């Protein structure tokens, strides 16, 4: 395996800054005193607040101080995070297990922006040709009054990203058209959608880079069979493919095919042709604004110094919490109902990227990597799991995401929503003493507060890119490959073996538990 400059440093737990952070964490073994930190430093809120493209971040309620953050910056330098970042933007094959570049950032770069060499200049030109064609098709669909329903069939990154963004930007969607998302191989999901649509007024988007993804293709074949059984005849008009496998899509009967490249990972693909349902929902101009917001965050991540680089600061905070404070999860609390699918999207982004137990060279790592991400929109979460956040035995850092301006005009709602978000962050930190015990809130619970002026295509693009680069940062420190996903393979292989057994009943070679369950399912 070829090593490049950014990949020759020692493992992160062998770096000097790691040992210094370990010693510092031991001084905080009983917990960092947040209330004391605010009492001792009147400027703490300002010092740990940061403006970034399209959003503001308040990091002041986290278990860090200036000395901790300085050591984390030292760790990033010693781990080669900046060099690794630069290698990504230069198109080096940092996805070393698949020998691929990682250039989803190219998908949102402006046309003609200089790249690292003629090959990537040509790639950018091809990106924009594909983008222009995809957006022209989206506008064609938007102008077709006969198409009232669009059904996106995909899974993983071909579903989570587009679905999250379409819902988040519902305020920008044209009226009179419904978008549906089908991902699960469970036929109940597809059947529920098909009950709502008619062949003559439905467009199906089949989203699969290889056009071989098992769940997607089973759903696609079932959708095609339904379409034909219901009297549909013009497959070319009612089906489009988001795929690089043009021959397979054409064999399916599809004429409108929009591809993308092997340097675009699935969980980073909403910026590509996979974003077609987004473009149909919000239009070409708004889609370009989404790209522009992400590109603004790319520039920030690429050029801002460490101490003023928000993705790097968040990624390093994640390392501090995971490896030195012992926190194993992070709760995402978006205080905007349109961001309801953001926690699920971030689960894939972070846990599929950094849920690795070996480093880039295949050697086991002796430290924790990805935390578990989970959450629900506020204020719903307050009536579900916030009990544990406030009074449970585990400390769980919370990431609040709030939006200042509402997209509705209903009186009183936005003030109530924002008051709840502020109150929860305040309560987690301050707590409340109670001699009776049951009403005692220990406080001193850490949180981050991200504030968007408004939920727009541009601000959403910046927020998503912020999370992408944050995940890159922590993965870079840990020395893992954040851009492969071999962990999803084994279950797929075993499912192919088990599926025919459900008909045949053959249990040879199965473990006893699986064989017993197979018998019950057949019975």
mmCIF file of N, CA, C and O in Angstrom, residues 397-476:
data_model
loop_
_atom_site.group_PDB
_atom_site.id
_atom_site.type_symbol
_atom_site.label_atom_id
_atom_site.label_comp_id
_atom_site.label_asym_id
_atom_site.label_seq_id
_atom_site.Cartn_x
_atom_site.Cartn_y
_atom_site.Cartn_z
ATOM 1 N N UNK A 397 -23.500 14.540 25.537
ATOM 2 C CA UNK A 397 -23.472 15.871 24.919
ATOM 3 C C UNK A 397 -24.634 16.030 23.946
ATOM 4 O O UNK A 397 -24.986 15.093 23.215
ATOM 5 N N UNK A 398 -25.226 17.211 23.946
ATOM 6 C CA UNK A 398 -26.378 17.494 23.091
ATOM 7 C C UNK A 398 -25.991 18.573 22.088
ATOM 8 O O UNK A 398 -25.289 19.526 22.430
ATOM 9 N N UNK A 399 -26.425 18.413 20.856
ATOM 10 C CA UNK A 399 -26.215 19.431 19.837
ATOM 11 C C UNK A 399 -27.567 20.022 19.450
ATOM 12 O O UNK A 399 -28.371 19.363 18.785
ATOM 13 N N UNK A 400 -27.820 21.228 19.915
ATOM 14 C CA UNK A 400 -29.042 21.938 19.562
ATOM 15 C C UNK A 400 -28.847 22.642 18.223
ATOM 16 O O UNK A 400 -27.789 23.219 17.959
ATOM 17 N N UNK A 401 -29.856 22.602 17.389
ATOM 18 C CA UNK A 401 -29.853 23.323 16.115
ATOM 19 C C UNK A 401 -31.142 24.130 16.064
ATOM 20 O O UNK A 401 -32.236 23.557 16.096
ATOM 21 N N UNK A 402 -31.006 25.441 16.023
ATOM 22 C CA UNK A 402 -32.179 26.306 16.028
ATOM 23 C C UNK A 402 -32.124 27.244 14.829
ATOM 24 O O UNK A 402 -31.046 27.508 14.275
ATOM 25 N N UNK A 403 -33.289 27.744 14.460
ATOM 26 C CA UNK A 403 -33.426 28.642 13.310
ATOM 27 C C UNK A 403 -34.159 29.896 13.795
ATOM 28 O O UNK A 403 -35.254 29.790 14.351
ATOM 29 N N UNK A 404 -33.547 31.051 13.592
ATOM 30 C CA UNK A 404 -34.117 32.285 14.130
ATOM 31 C C UNK A 404 -35.452 32.647 13.486
ATOM 32 O O UNK A 404 -36.425 32.935 14.164
ATOM 33 N N UNK A 405 -35.497 32.640 12.155
ATOM 34 C CA UNK A 405 -36.681 33.090 11.434
ATOM 35 C C UNK A 405 -37.558 31.906 11.046
ATOM 36 O O UNK A 405 -37.070 30.905 10.524
ATOM 37 N N UNK A 406 -38.849 32.028 11.275
ATOM 38 C CA UNK A 406 -39.786 30.983 10.881
ATOM 39 C C UNK A 406 -40.212 31.174 9.431
ATOM 40 O O UNK A 406 -40.155 32.280 8.889
ATOM 41 N N UNK A 407 -40.640 30.084 8.814
ATOM 42 C CA UNK A 407 -41.156 30.152 7.441
ATOM 43 C C UNK A 407 -42.681 30.196 7.432
ATOM 44 O O UNK A 407 -43.297 30.059 6.383
ATOM 45 N N UNK A 408 -43.291 30.383 8.596
ATOM 46 C CA UNK A 408 -44.747 30.478 8.706
ATOM 47 C C UNK A 408 -45.098 31.791 9.411
ATOM 48 O O UNK A 408 -44.217 32.500 9.904
ATOM 49 N N UNK A 409 -46.364 32.087 9.474
ATOM 50 C CA UNK A 409 -46.820 33.333 10.098
ATOM 51 C C UNK A 409 -47.740 33.087 11.288
ATOM 52 O O UNK A 409 -48.421 34.008 11.744
ATOM 53 N N UNK A 410 -47.764 31.879 11.809
ATOM 54 C CA UNK A 410 -48.622 31.563 12.949
ATOM 55 C C UNK A 410 -48.103 32.284 14.192
ATOM 56 O O UNK A 410 -46.945 32.099 14.578
ATOM 57 N N UNK A 411 -48.922 33.087 14.849
ATOM 58 C CA UNK A 411 -48.435 33.883 15.986
ATOM 59 C C UNK A 411 -48.095 33.015 17.199
ATOM 60 O O UNK A 411 -48.789 32.051 17.512
ATOM 61 N N UNK A 412 -46.992 33.362 17.841
ATOM 62 C CA UNK A 412 -46.617 32.734 19.099
ATOM 63 C C UNK A 412 -45.784 31.477 19.003
ATOM 64 O O UNK A 412 -45.060 31.131 19.942
ATOM 65 N N UNK A 413 -45.834 30.785 17.904
ATOM 66 C CA UNK A 413 -45.173 29.474 17.815
ATOM 67 C C UNK A 413 -43.642 29.585 17.840
ATOM 68 O O UNK A 413 -42.972 28.825 18.551
ATOM 69 N N UNK A 414 -43.084 30.489 17.040
ATOM 70 C CA UNK A 414 -41.627 30.552 16.940
ATOM 71 C C UNK A 414 -40.996 30.984 18.261
ATOM 72 O O UNK A 414 -39.963 30.447 18.672
ATOM 73 N N UNK A 415 -41.612 31.939 18.948
ATOM 74 C CA UNK A 415 -41.084 32.366 20.242
ATOM 75 C C UNK A 415 -41.105 31.220 21.247
ATOM 76 O O UNK A 415 -40.147 31.017 22.012
ATOM 77 N N UNK A 416 -42.197 30.450 21.244
ATOM 78 C CA UNK A 416 -42.288 29.310 22.163
ATOM 79 C C UNK A 416 -41.230 28.267 21.841
ATOM 80 O O UNK A 416 -40.606 27.680 22.737
ATOM 81 N N UNK A 417 -41.016 28.020 20.550
ATOM 82 C CA UNK A 417 -40.026 27.023 20.134
ATOM 83 C C UNK A 417 -38.617 27.437 20.552
ATOM 84 O O UNK A 417 -37.869 26.647 21.144
ATOM 85 N N UNK A 418 -38.247 28.687 20.239
ATOM 86 C CA UNK A 418 -36.897 29.155 20.561
ATOM 87 C C UNK A 418 -36.687 29.247 22.069
ATOM 88 O O UNK A 418 -35.588 28.953 22.569
ATOM 89 N N UNK A 419 -37.724 29.645 22.801
ATOM 90 C CA UNK A 419 -37.602 29.701 24.256
ATOM 91 C C UNK A 419 -37.308 28.322 24.828
ATOM 92 O O UNK A 419 -36.500 28.171 25.759
ATOM 93 N N UNK A 420 -37.955 27.291 24.270
ATOM 94 C CA UNK A 420 -37.695 25.928 24.733
ATOM 95 C C UNK A 420 -36.264 25.496 24.435
ATOM 96 O O UNK A 420 -35.614 24.852 25.261
ATOM 97 N N UNK A 421 -35.769 25.809 23.242
ATOM 98 C CA UNK A 421 -34.394 25.433 22.897
ATOM 99 C C UNK A 421 -33.400 26.096 23.841
ATOM 100 O O UNK A 421 -32.488 25.436 24.378
ATOM 101 N N UNK A 422 -33.566 27.392 24.071
ATOM 102 C CA UNK A 422 -32.659 28.103 24.980
ATOM 103 C C UNK A 422 -32.782 27.565 26.402
ATOM 104 O O UNK A 422 -31.769 27.391 27.104
ATOM 105 N N UNK A 423 -34.016 27.293 26.833
ATOM 106 C CA UNK A 423 -34.232 26.825 28.197
ATOM 107 C C UNK A 423 -33.601 25.452 28.435
ATOM 108 O O UNK A 423 -33.031 25.189 29.503
ATOM 109 N N UNK A 424 -33.691 24.562 27.444
ATOM 110 C CA UNK A 424 -33.119 23.232 27.622
ATOM 111 C C UNK A 424 -31.599 23.289 27.740
ATOM 112 O O UNK A 424 -30.998 22.606 28.576
ATOM 113 N N UNK A 425 -30.968 24.097 26.890
ATOM 114 C CA UNK A 425 -29.510 24.240 26.986
ATOM 115 C C UNK A 425 -29.118 24.848 28.325
ATOM 116 O O UNK A 425 -28.134 24.434 28.958
ATOM 117 N N UNK A 426 -29.904 25.832 28.769
ATOM 118 C CA UNK A 426 -29.627 26.463 30.055
ATOM 119 C C UNK A 426 -29.807 25.477 31.206
ATOM 120 O O UNK A 426 -28.970 25.395 32.116
ATOM 121 N N UNK A 427 -30.901 24.716 31.164
ATOM 122 C CA UNK A 427 -31.178 23.769 32.238
ATOM 123 C C UNK A 427 -30.120 22.670 32.308
ATOM 124 O O UNK A 427 -29.713 22.247 33.394
ATOM 125 N N UNK A 428 -29.670 22.191 31.161
ATOM 126 C CA UNK A 428 -28.640 21.153 31.155
ATOM 127 C C UNK A 428 -27.373 21.637 31.839
ATOM 128 O O UNK A 428 -26.699 20.888 32.543
ATOM 129 N N UNK A 429 -27.031 22.906 31.628
ATOM 130 C CA UNK A 429 -25.809 23.439 32.231
ATOM 131 C C UNK A 429 -26.024 23.816 33.701
ATOM 132 O O UNK A 429 -25.247 23.427 34.572
ATOM 133 N N UNK A 430 -27.067 24.564 33.991
ATOM 134 C CA UNK A 430 -27.226 25.117 35.334
ATOM 135 C C UNK A 430 -27.772 24.110 36.327
ATOM 136 O O UNK A 430 -27.372 24.097 37.496
ATOM 137 N N UNK A 431 -28.715 23.274 35.893
ATOM 138 C CA UNK A 431 -29.338 22.344 36.819
ATOM 139 C C UNK A 431 -30.140 23.072 37.885
ATOM 140 O O UNK A 431 -30.372 24.283 37.815
ATOM 141 N N UNK A 432 -30.553 22.307 38.917
ATOM 142 C CA UNK A 432 -31.297 22.888 40.032
ATOM 143 C C UNK A 432 -31.198 21.956 41.226
ATOM 144 O O UNK A 432 -31.490 20.764 41.126
ATOM 145 N N UNK A 433 -30.750 22.493 42.335
ATOM 146 C CA UNK A 433 -30.615 21.682 43.543
ATOM 147 C C UNK A 433 -31.966 21.509 44.212
ATOM 148 O O UNK A 433 -32.779 22.444 44.266
ATOM 149 N N UNK A 434 -32.217 20.298 44.732
ATOM 150 C CA UNK A 434 -33.473 20.020 45.425
ATOM 151 C C UNK A 434 -33.195 19.000 46.510
ATOM 152 O O UNK A 434 -32.684 17.905 46.252
ATOM 153 N N UNK A 435 -33.531 19.375 47.730
ATOM 154 C CA UNK A 435 -33.214 18.514 48.867
ATOM 155 C C UNK A 435 -33.967 17.191 48.805
ATOM 156 O O UNK A 435 -33.535 16.186 49.369
ATOM 157 N N UNK A 436 -35.107 17.171 48.125
ATOM 158 C CA UNK A 436 -35.892 15.947 48.066
ATOM 159 C C UNK A 436 -35.327 14.874 47.170
ATOM 160 O O UNK A 436 -35.733 13.722 47.244
ATOM 161 N N UNK A 437 -34.415 15.228 46.275
ATOM 162 C CA UNK A 437 -33.761 14.240 45.431
ATOM 163 C C UNK A 437 -34.414 14.042 44.080
ATOM 164 O O UNK A 437 -33.750 14.155 43.049
ATOM 165 N N UNK A 438 -35.688 13.725 44.037
ATOM 166 C CA UNK A 438 -36.339 13.418 42.763
ATOM 167 C C UNK A 438 -36.397 14.615 41.826
ATOM 168 O O UNK A 438 -36.462 14.441 40.610
ATOM 169 N N UNK A 439 -36.404 15.803 42.380
ATOM 170 C CA UNK A 439 -36.459 17.004 41.559
ATOM 171 C C UNK A 439 -35.111 17.704 41.480
ATOM 172 O O UNK A 439 -35.026 18.867 41.117
ATOM 173 N N UNK A 440 -34.080 16.976 41.803
ATOM 174 C CA UNK A 440 -32.722 17.530 41.722
ATOM 175 C C UNK A 440 -32.180 17.349 40.308
ATOM 176 O O UNK A 440 -32.231 16.247 39.752
ATOM 177 N N UNK A 441 -31.689 18.424 39.732
ATOM 178 C CA UNK A 441 -31.067 18.400 38.414
ATOM 179 C C UNK A 441 -29.581 18.696 38.599
ATOM 180 O O UNK A 441 -29.225 19.812 38.988
ATOM 181 N N UNK A 442 -28.702 17.733 38.354
ATOM 182 C CA UNK A 442 -27.283 17.973 38.632
ATOM 183 C C UNK A 442 -26.670 19.059 37.753
ATOM 184 O O UNK A 442 -25.706 19.712 38.151
ATOM 185 N N UNK A 443 -27.220 19.269 36.563
ATOM 186 C CA UNK A 443 -26.630 20.266 35.665
ATOM 187 C C UNK A 443 -25.239 19.859 35.214
ATOM 188 O O UNK A 443 -24.850 18.692 35.267
ATOM 189 N N UNK A 444 -24.489 20.840 34.753
ATOM 190 C CA UNK A 444 -23.130 20.603 34.260
ATOM 191 C C UNK A 444 -23.110 19.622 33.088
ATOM 192 O O UNK A 444 -22.128 18.934 32.855
ATOM 193 N N UNK A 445 -24.209 19.559 32.329
ATOM 194 C CA UNK A 445 -24.300 18.675 31.170
ATOM 195 C C UNK A 445 -23.932 19.484 29.919
ATOM 196 O O UNK A 445 -24.495 20.558 29.692
ATOM 197 N N UNK A 446 -23.008 18.991 29.097
ATOM 198 C CA UNK A 446 -22.484 19.792 27.983
ATOM 199 C C UNK A 446 -23.431 19.856 26.790
ATOM 200 O O UNK A 446 -24.199 18.922 26.529
ATOM 201 N N UNK A 447 -23.346 20.945 26.053
ATOM 202 C CA UNK A 447 -24.125 21.079 24.820
ATOM 203 C C UNK A 447 -23.462 22.083 23.892
ATOM 204 O O UNK A 447 -22.710 22.962 24.321
ATOM 205 N N UNK A 448 -23.768 21.922 22.613
ATOM 206 C CA UNK A 448 -23.376 22.868 21.563
ATOM 207 C C UNK A 448 -24.665 23.459 20.996
ATOM 208 O O UNK A 448 -25.683 22.767 20.927
ATOM 209 N N UNK A 449 -24.618 24.716 20.598
ATOM 210 C CA UNK A 449 -25.801 25.373 20.053
ATOM 211 C C UNK A 449 -25.449 25.946 18.685
ATOM 212 O O UNK A 449 -24.599 26.833 18.576
ATOM 213 N N UNK A 450 -26.070 25.403 17.632
ATOM 214 C CA UNK A 450 -25.890 25.914 16.274
ATOM 215 C C UNK A 450 -27.125 26.725 15.904
ATOM 216 O O UNK A 450 -28.252 26.255 16.067
ATOM 217 N N UNK A 451 -26.905 27.936 15.420
ATOM 218 C CA UNK A 451 -28.005 28.844 15.108
ATOM 219 C C UNK A 451 -27.925 29.291 13.658
ATOM 220 O O UNK A 451 -26.916 29.857 13.226
ATOM 221 N N UNK A 452 -29.003 29.017 12.907
ATOM 222 C CA UNK A 452 -29.129 29.474 11.523
ATOM 223 C C UNK A 452 -30.059 30.683 11.504
ATOM 224 O O UNK A 452 -31.098 30.667 12.174
ATOM 225 N N UNK A 453 -29.724 31.726 10.749
ATOM 226 C CA UNK A 453 -30.646 32.864 10.657
ATOM 227 C C UNK A 453 -32.004 32.454 10.100
ATOM 228 O O UNK A 453 -33.043 32.897 10.574
ATOM 229 N N UNK A 454 -31.995 31.616 9.074
ATOM 230 C CA UNK A 454 -33.215 31.087 8.471
ATOM 231 C C UNK A 454 -32.864 29.751 7.838
ATOM 232 O O UNK A 454 -31.693 29.487 7.532
ATOM 233 N N UNK A 455 -33.855 28.890 7.663
ATOM 234 C CA UNK A 455 -33.611 27.600 7.013
ATOM 235 C C UNK A 455 -33.829 27.784 5.514
ATOM 236 O O UNK A 455 -34.953 27.730 5.013
ATOM 237 N N UNK A 456 -32.749 28.039 4.810
ATOM 238 C CA UNK A 456 -32.772 28.295 3.372
ATOM 239 C C UNK A 456 -31.918 27.249 2.669
ATOM 240 O O UNK A 456 -31.140 26.537 3.320
ATOM 241 N N UNK A 457 -32.015 27.125 1.348
ATOM 242 C CA UNK A 457 -31.113 26.204 0.655
ATOM 243 C C UNK A 457 -29.647 26.502 0.955
ATOM 244 O O UNK A 457 -28.853 25.577 1.170
ATOM 245 N N UNK A 458 -29.288 27.770 0.998
ATOM 246 C CA UNK A 458 -27.890 28.130 1.243
ATOM 247 C C UNK A 458 -27.447 27.756 2.653
ATOM 248 O O UNK A 458 -26.373 27.169 2.849
ATOM 249 N N UNK A 459 -28.262 28.068 3.661
ATOM 250 C CA UNK A 459 -27.850 27.756 5.032
ATOM 251 C C UNK A 459 -27.855 26.252 5.281
ATOM 252 O O UNK A 459 -27.003 25.725 6.005
ATOM 253 N N UNK A 460 -28.798 25.530 4.669
ATOM 254 C CA UNK A 460 -28.816 24.078 4.828
ATOM 255 C C UNK A 460 -27.589 23.454 4.181
ATOM 256 O O UNK A 460 -26.965 22.545 4.746
ATOM 257 N N UNK A 461 -27.210 23.943 2.995
ATOM 258 C CA UNK A 461 -25.997 23.441 2.363
ATOM 259 C C UNK A 461 -24.781 23.634 3.238
ATOM 260 O O UNK A 461 -23.934 22.730 3.368
ATOM 261 N N UNK A 462 -24.681 24.800 3.876
ATOM 262 C CA UNK A 462 -23.548 25.060 4.762
ATOM 263 C C UNK A 462 -23.571 24.140 5.979
ATOM 264 O O UNK A 462 -22.529 23.625 6.403
ATOM 265 N N UNK A 463 -24.756 23.925 6.550
ATOM 266 C CA UNK A 463 -24.873 23.056 7.722
ATOM 267 C C UNK A 463 -24.451 21.629 7.400
ATOM 268 O O UNK A 463 -23.725 20.992 8.176
ATOM 269 N N UNK A 464 -24.882 21.119 6.249
ATOM 270 C CA UNK A 464 -24.521 19.747 5.873
ATOM 271 C C UNK A 464 -23.020 19.633 5.639
ATOM 272 O O UNK A 464 -22.368 18.688 6.115
ATOM 273 N N UNK A 465 -22.439 20.587 4.915
ATOM 274 C CA UNK A 465 -20.998 20.545 4.660
ATOM 275 C C UNK A 465 -20.207 20.664 5.962
ATOM 276 O O UNK A 465 -19.152 20.036 6.116
ATOM 277 N N UNK A 466 -20.700 21.466 6.897
ATOM 278 C CA UNK A 466 -20.064 21.557 8.213
ATOM 279 C C UNK A 466 -19.985 20.181 8.858
ATOM 280 O O UNK A 466 -18.926 19.779 9.386
ATOM 281 N N UNK A 467 -21.079 19.433 8.809
ATOM 282 C CA UNK A 467 -21.090 18.105 9.423
ATOM 283 C C UNK A 467 -20.171 17.140 8.668
ATOM 284 O O UNK A 467 -19.495 16.305 9.283
ATOM 285 N N UNK A 468 -20.141 17.228 7.347
ATOM 286 C CA UNK A 468 -19.236 16.372 6.569
ATOM 287 C C UNK A 468 -17.788 16.582 6.996
ATOM 288 O O UNK A 468 -17.029 15.617 7.223
ATOM 289 N N UNK A 469 -17.383 17.839 7.074
ATOM 290 C CA UNK A 469 -15.974 18.140 7.372
ATOM 291 C C UNK A 469 -15.634 17.874 8.832
ATOM 292 O O UNK A 469 -14.481 17.552 9.146
ATOM 293 N N UNK A 470 -16.600 17.988 9.699
ATOM 294 C CA UNK A 470 -16.380 17.630 11.093
ATOM 295 C C UNK A 470 -16.069 16.137 11.215
ATOM 296 O O UNK A 470 -15.169 15.721 11.950
ATOM 297 N N UNK A 471 -16.837 15.319 10.488
ATOM 298 C CA UNK A 471 -16.609 13.872 10.499
ATOM 299 C C UNK A 471 -15.239 13.543 9.906
ATOM 300 O O UNK A 471 -14.518 12.671 10.409
ATOM 301 N N UNK A 472 -14.875 14.241 8.827
ATOM 302 C CA UNK A 472 -13.539 14.062 8.257
ATOM 303 C C UNK A 472 -12.472 14.322 9.311
ATOM 304 O O UNK A 472 -11.494 13.564 9.431
ATOM 305 N N UNK A 473 -12.630 15.399 10.081
ATOM 306 C CA UNK A 473 -11.613 15.793 11.045
ATOM 307 C C UNK A 473 -11.386 14.728 12.105
ATOM 308 O O UNK A 473 -10.241 14.332 12.369
ATOM 309 N N UNK A 474 -12.457 14.244 12.730
ATOM 310 C CA UNK A 474 -12.271 13.233 13.776
ATOM 311 C C UNK A 474 -11.716 11.944 13.178
ATOM 312 O O UNK A 474 -10.820 11.308 13.759
ATOM 313 N N UNK A 475 -12.190 11.547 12.002
ATOM 314 C CA UNK A 475 -11.654 10.351 11.356
ATOM 315 C C UNK A 475 -10.193 10.498 11.004
ATOM 316 O O UNK A 475 -9.414 9.535 11.102
ATOM 317 N N UNK A 476 -9.795 11.699 10.611
ATOM 318 C CA UNK A 476 -8.389 11.943 10.285
ATOM 319 C C UNK A 476 -7.506 11.805 11.516
ATOM 320 O O UNK A 476 -6.439 11.190 11.467
#
